[in-house]
Amino acid sequence: QINVLQAKKKFEILDAMLSFMHAQYTFFQQGYSLLHELDPYMKKLATELDQLVIDSAVEKREMEHKHALIQQRVSSFYLQDFSYDDSKVEFNVDAPNGVVMEGYLFKRASNAFKTWNRRWFSIQNSQLVYQKKLKDVLTVVVEDLRLCTVKPCEDIERRFCFEVVSPTKSCMLQADSEKLRQAWIQAVQASIASAYRESPDSYYIE
């Protein structure tokens, strides 16, 4: 009986191993057949993928080119917008329209964030005023320049800054160049002197 059992074990184990190998063969054969059927579709996808890669590279180059053009246009716009010729730098306290000087300046806000905003400033009627946009209502920064002083500021993070100081508040401004800063300072000083000459008595009475 023992010998019979030993002999039986040999072929049963071998039979189990062979069945397992057939199962494996069938499994991979079916997988191969399925993928073989999908082979044309996979080749088609590979071709489309190559085209997508090419289209993406072309689109990226086009976007970079457009971005460069936009940056160039914006830079050109700001260069034109911020550029001043010598005639604009000059001021005239006896101007017929009463505007001594006008132009763009950056104004530091008085809020906690101390943000800088670009505004159209002008000196007229012994006042310092600005507009956010053309044809906007004038906002008076300094009501009477005779009560003010003006000085350049070098100890802040921005260049070409100057400060107009009145008894109640101060206004920090930034010009676009050193030449413009000096012109604005001189224009404010000239307006102060002109206002004194026009009505010295009323000022001293106040």
Tab-separated table of C-alpha atoms in Angstrom:
chain	number	residue	atom	x	y	z
A	1	GLN	CA	0.000	0.000	0.000
A	2	ILE	CA	2.825	2.342	0.856
A	3	ASN	CA	4.503	1.720	-2.484
A	4	VAL	CA	1.194	2.270	-4.298
A	5	LEU	CA	0.697	5.598	-2.510
A	6	GLN	CA	4.219	6.737	-3.315
A	7	ALA	CA	3.742	5.913	-7.010
A	8	LYS	CA	0.379	7.656	-7.066
A	9	LYS	CA	1.838	10.876	-5.611
A	10	LYS	CA	4.327	11.171	-8.451
A	11	PHE	CA	1.831	11.368	-11.312
A	12	GLU	CA	-0.761	13.409	-9.366
A	13	ILE	CA	1.788	16.126	-8.661
A	14	LEU	CA	2.949	16.066	-12.262
A	15	ASP	CA	-0.650	16.243	-13.484
A	16	ALA	CA	-1.347	19.244	-11.261
A	17	MET	CA	1.766	21.022	-12.529
A	18	LEU	CA	0.821	20.331	-16.157
A	19	SER	CA	-2.737	21.613	-15.598
A	20	PHE	CA	-1.325	24.773	-14.031
A	21	MET	CA	0.983	25.325	-17.034
A	22	HIS	CA	-1.935	24.839	-19.454
A	23	ALA	CA	-3.951	27.394	-17.517
A	24	GLN	CA	-1.103	29.854	-17.677
A	25	TYR	CA	-0.680	29.238	-21.396
A	26	THR	CA	-4.386	29.757	-22.022
A	27	PHE	CA	-4.410	32.976	-19.991
A	28	PHE	CA	-1.473	34.555	-21.808
A	29	GLN	CA	-2.699	33.262	-25.165
A	30	GLN	CA	-6.033	34.988	-24.655
A	31	GLY	CA	-4.246	38.156	-23.540
A	32	TYR	CA	-2.055	38.085	-26.626
A	33	SER	CA	-5.058	37.564	-28.888
A	34	LEU	CA	-6.888	40.476	-27.312
A	35	LEU	CA	-3.908	42.828	-27.565
A	36	HIS	CA	-3.196	41.623	-31.085
A	37	GLU	CA	-6.696	42.699	-32.055
A	38	LEU	CA	-6.004	46.092	-30.472
A	39	ASP	CA	-2.688	46.486	-32.305
A	40	PRO	CA	-4.096	48.615	-35.206
A	41	TYR	CA	-5.873	50.884	-32.712
A	42	MET	CA	-2.707	51.280	-30.626
A	43	LYS	CA	-0.710	52.175	-33.760
A	44	LYS	CA	-3.349	54.741	-34.653
A	45	LEU	CA	-3.155	56.215	-31.144
A	46	ALA	CA	0.646	56.343	-31.398
A	47	THR	CA	0.397	58.297	-34.664
A	48	GLU	CA	-2.129	60.720	-33.140
A	49	LEU	CA	0.097	61.127	-30.106
A	50	ASP	CA	3.062	62.071	-32.299
A	51	GLN	CA	0.912	64.661	-34.050
A	52	LEU	CA	-0.320	66.027	-30.718
A	53	VAL	CA	3.278	66.441	-29.531
A	54	ILE	CA	4.123	68.345	-32.724
A	55	ASP	CA	1.003	70.533	-32.478
A	56	SER	CA	1.733	71.273	-28.821
A	57	ALA	CA	5.292	72.353	-29.622
A	58	VAL	CA	4.052	74.600	-32.449
A	59	GLU	CA	1.373	76.121	-30.199
A	60	LYS	CA	3.912	76.725	-27.451
A	61	ARG	CA	6.215	78.567	-29.864
A	62	GLU	CA	3.300	80.647	-31.151
A	63	MET	CA	2.203	81.555	-27.618
A	64	GLU	CA	5.756	82.506	-26.658
A	65	HIS	CA	5.986	84.665	-29.779
A	66	LYS	CA	2.641	86.352	-29.011
A	67	HIS	CA	3.692	86.883	-25.398
A	68	ALA	CA	6.928	88.501	-26.533
A	69	LEU	CA	5.000	90.789	-28.912
A	70	ILE	CA	2.573	91.779	-26.157
A	71	GLN	CA	5.427	92.540	-23.767
A	72	GLN	CA	7.117	94.581	-26.472
A	73	ARG	CA	3.927	96.550	-27.137
A	74	VAL	CA	3.302	97.136	-23.435
A	75	SER	CA	6.899	98.264	-22.935
A	76	SER	CA	6.616	100.546	-25.940
A	77	PHE	CA	3.323	101.947	-24.629
A	78	TYR	CA	4.773	102.729	-21.221
A	79	LEU	CA	7.895	104.235	-22.750
A	80	GLN	CA	5.699	106.522	-24.819
A	81	ASP	CA	3.336	107.171	-21.935
A	82	PHE	CA	6.109	107.981	-19.466
A	83	SER	CA	8.341	109.878	-21.872
A	84	TYR	CA	8.424	113.641	-21.675
A	85	ASP	CA	10.008	116.149	-23.932
A	86	ASP	CA	11.626	119.342	-22.691
A	87	SER	CA	8.516	121.418	-23.310
A	88	LYS	CA	6.506	119.278	-20.897
A	89	VAL	CA	9.144	119.557	-18.215
A	90	GLU	CA	8.921	123.340	-18.179
A	91	PHE	CA	6.438	125.165	-15.978
A	92	ASN	CA	4.825	128.571	-16.296
A	93	VAL	CA	3.390	130.410	-13.289
A	94	ASP	CA	1.781	132.936	-15.634
A	95	ALA	CA	0.087	130.415	-17.918
A	96	PRO	CA	-3.130	131.799	-19.463
A	97	ASN	CA	-5.161	128.768	-18.414
A	98	GLY	CA	-3.852	128.967	-14.848
A	99	VAL	CA	-2.141	125.566	-15.023
A	100	VAL	CA	1.441	126.074	-13.865
A	101	MET	CA	2.514	122.489	-14.589
A	102	GLU	CA	0.848	119.162	-15.204
A	103	GLY	CA	1.841	115.554	-15.789
A	104	TYR	CA	1.853	112.055	-14.383
A	105	LEU	CA	3.170	111.370	-10.886
A	106	PHE	CA	3.003	108.386	-8.576
A	107	LYS	CA	1.234	109.171	-5.299
A	108	ARG	CA	1.754	107.129	-2.159
A	109	ALA	CA	-1.525	106.303	-0.475
A	110	SER	CA	-2.075	107.280	3.136
A	111	ASN	CA	-3.540	103.895	4.042
A	112	ALA	CA	-1.750	101.167	5.937
A	113	PHE	CA	-0.555	99.440	2.754
A	114	LYS	CA	1.251	102.555	1.429
A	115	THR	CA	0.430	101.640	-2.166
A	116	TRP	CA	1.575	103.797	-5.078
A	117	ASN	CA	-0.912	104.947	-7.717
A	118	ARG	CA	-0.239	106.829	-10.924
A	119	ARG	CA	-2.325	109.977	-11.277
A	120	TRP	CA	-2.445	113.054	-13.507
A	121	PHE	CA	-1.301	115.957	-11.304
A	122	SER	CA	-1.454	119.654	-11.950
A	123	ILE	CA	-0.674	122.890	-10.137
A	124	GLN	CA	-3.393	125.485	-10.643
A	125	ASN	CA	-4.961	128.287	-8.635
A	126	SER	CA	-2.315	127.858	-5.909
A	127	GLN	CA	-3.500	124.299	-5.388
A	128	LEU	CA	-2.047	120.855	-6.026
A	129	VAL	CA	-4.718	118.635	-7.583
A	130	TYR	CA	-4.946	115.330	-9.430
A	131	GLN	CA	-7.294	113.219	-11.538
A	132	LYS	CA	-7.519	109.444	-11.737
A	133	LYS	CA	-8.631	109.619	-15.363
A	134	LEU	CA	-9.076	112.321	-17.951
A	135	LYS	CA	-12.236	114.366	-17.404
A	136	ASP	CA	-12.575	113.053	-13.835
A	137	VAL	CA	-13.416	115.452	-11.032
A	138	LEU	CA	-10.323	117.136	-9.602
A	139	THR	CA	-9.171	115.895	-6.222
A	140	VAL	CA	-7.478	118.596	-4.166
A	141	VAL	CA	-4.323	117.408	-2.420
A	142	VAL	CA	-3.192	120.788	-1.107
A	143	GLU	CA	-5.710	123.607	-0.865
A	144	ASP	CA	-3.218	126.447	-0.444
A	145	LEU	CA	0.382	126.042	-1.536
A	146	ARG	CA	1.380	129.140	0.449
A	147	LEU	CA	1.084	127.067	3.597
A	148	CYS	CA	3.300	124.295	2.246
A	149	THR	CA	6.903	123.367	1.781
A	150	VAL	CA	8.377	120.954	-0.750
A	151	LYS	CA	11.520	118.867	-0.426
A	152	PRO	CA	13.225	115.959	-2.204
A	153	CYS	CA	13.210	112.570	-0.438
A	154	GLU	CA	16.137	110.187	-0.746
A	155	ASP	CA	15.633	107.880	2.237
A	156	ILE	CA	12.777	105.763	0.831
A	157	GLU	CA	12.646	102.689	-1.366
A	158	ARG	CA	11.827	104.596	-4.586
A	159	ARG	CA	13.845	107.025	-6.668
A	160	PHE	CA	12.911	110.542	-7.788
A	161	CYS	CA	10.550	111.136	-4.850
A	162	PHE	CA	9.613	114.439	-3.269
A	163	GLU	CA	7.241	115.455	-0.506
A	164	VAL	CA	4.774	118.301	-0.268
A	165	VAL	CA	4.179	119.106	3.406
A	166	SER	CA	1.276	121.169	4.717
A	167	PRO	CA	0.326	121.968	8.325
A	168	THR	CA	-2.229	119.152	8.371
A	169	LYS	CA	-0.747	116.441	6.152
A	170	SER	CA	2.019	115.458	3.799
A	171	CYS	CA	1.918	113.994	0.300
A	172	MET	CA	4.687	111.727	-1.016
A	173	LEU	CA	5.064	111.840	-4.804
A	174	GLN	CA	7.361	110.190	-7.318
A	175	ALA	CA	8.400	111.582	-10.691
A	176	ASP	CA	9.653	109.536	-13.634
A	177	SER	CA	13.129	111.072	-13.689
A	178	GLU	CA	15.430	113.348	-11.735
A	179	LYS	CA	14.814	116.133	-14.249
A	180	LEU	CA	11.074	115.890	-13.714
A	181	ARG	CA	11.441	115.797	-9.945
A	182	GLN	CA	13.457	119.006	-9.986
A	183	ALA	CA	10.928	120.584	-12.349
A	184	TRP	CA	8.013	119.725	-10.052
A	185	ILE	CA	9.842	120.983	-6.977
A	186	GLN	CA	10.691	124.243	-8.743
A	187	ALA	CA	7.115	124.549	-10.008
A	188	VAL	CA	5.714	124.176	-6.476
A	189	GLN	CA	8.224	126.691	-5.118
A	190	ALA	CA	7.452	129.129	-7.921
A	191	SER	CA	3.712	128.741	-7.306
A	192	ILE	CA	4.226	129.452	-3.609
A	193	ALA	CA	6.220	132.592	-4.407
A	194	SER	CA	3.651	133.682	-6.992
A	195	ALA	CA	0.787	133.207	-4.530
A	196	TYR	CA	2.625	135.379	-1.985
A	197	ARG	CA	3.074	138.141	-4.541
A	198	GLU	CA	-0.570	138.070	-5.600
A	199	SER	CA	-2.128	138.330	-2.124
A	200	PRO	CA	0.433	138.935	0.603
A	201	ASP	CA	-1.846	140.985	2.840
A	202	SER	CA	-4.661	138.423	3.049
A	203	TYR	CA	-2.128	135.719	3.866
A	204	TYR	CA	-0.616	137.608	6.791
A	205	ILE	CA	-4.079	138.496	8.105
A	206	GLU	CA	-4.896	134.781	8.175
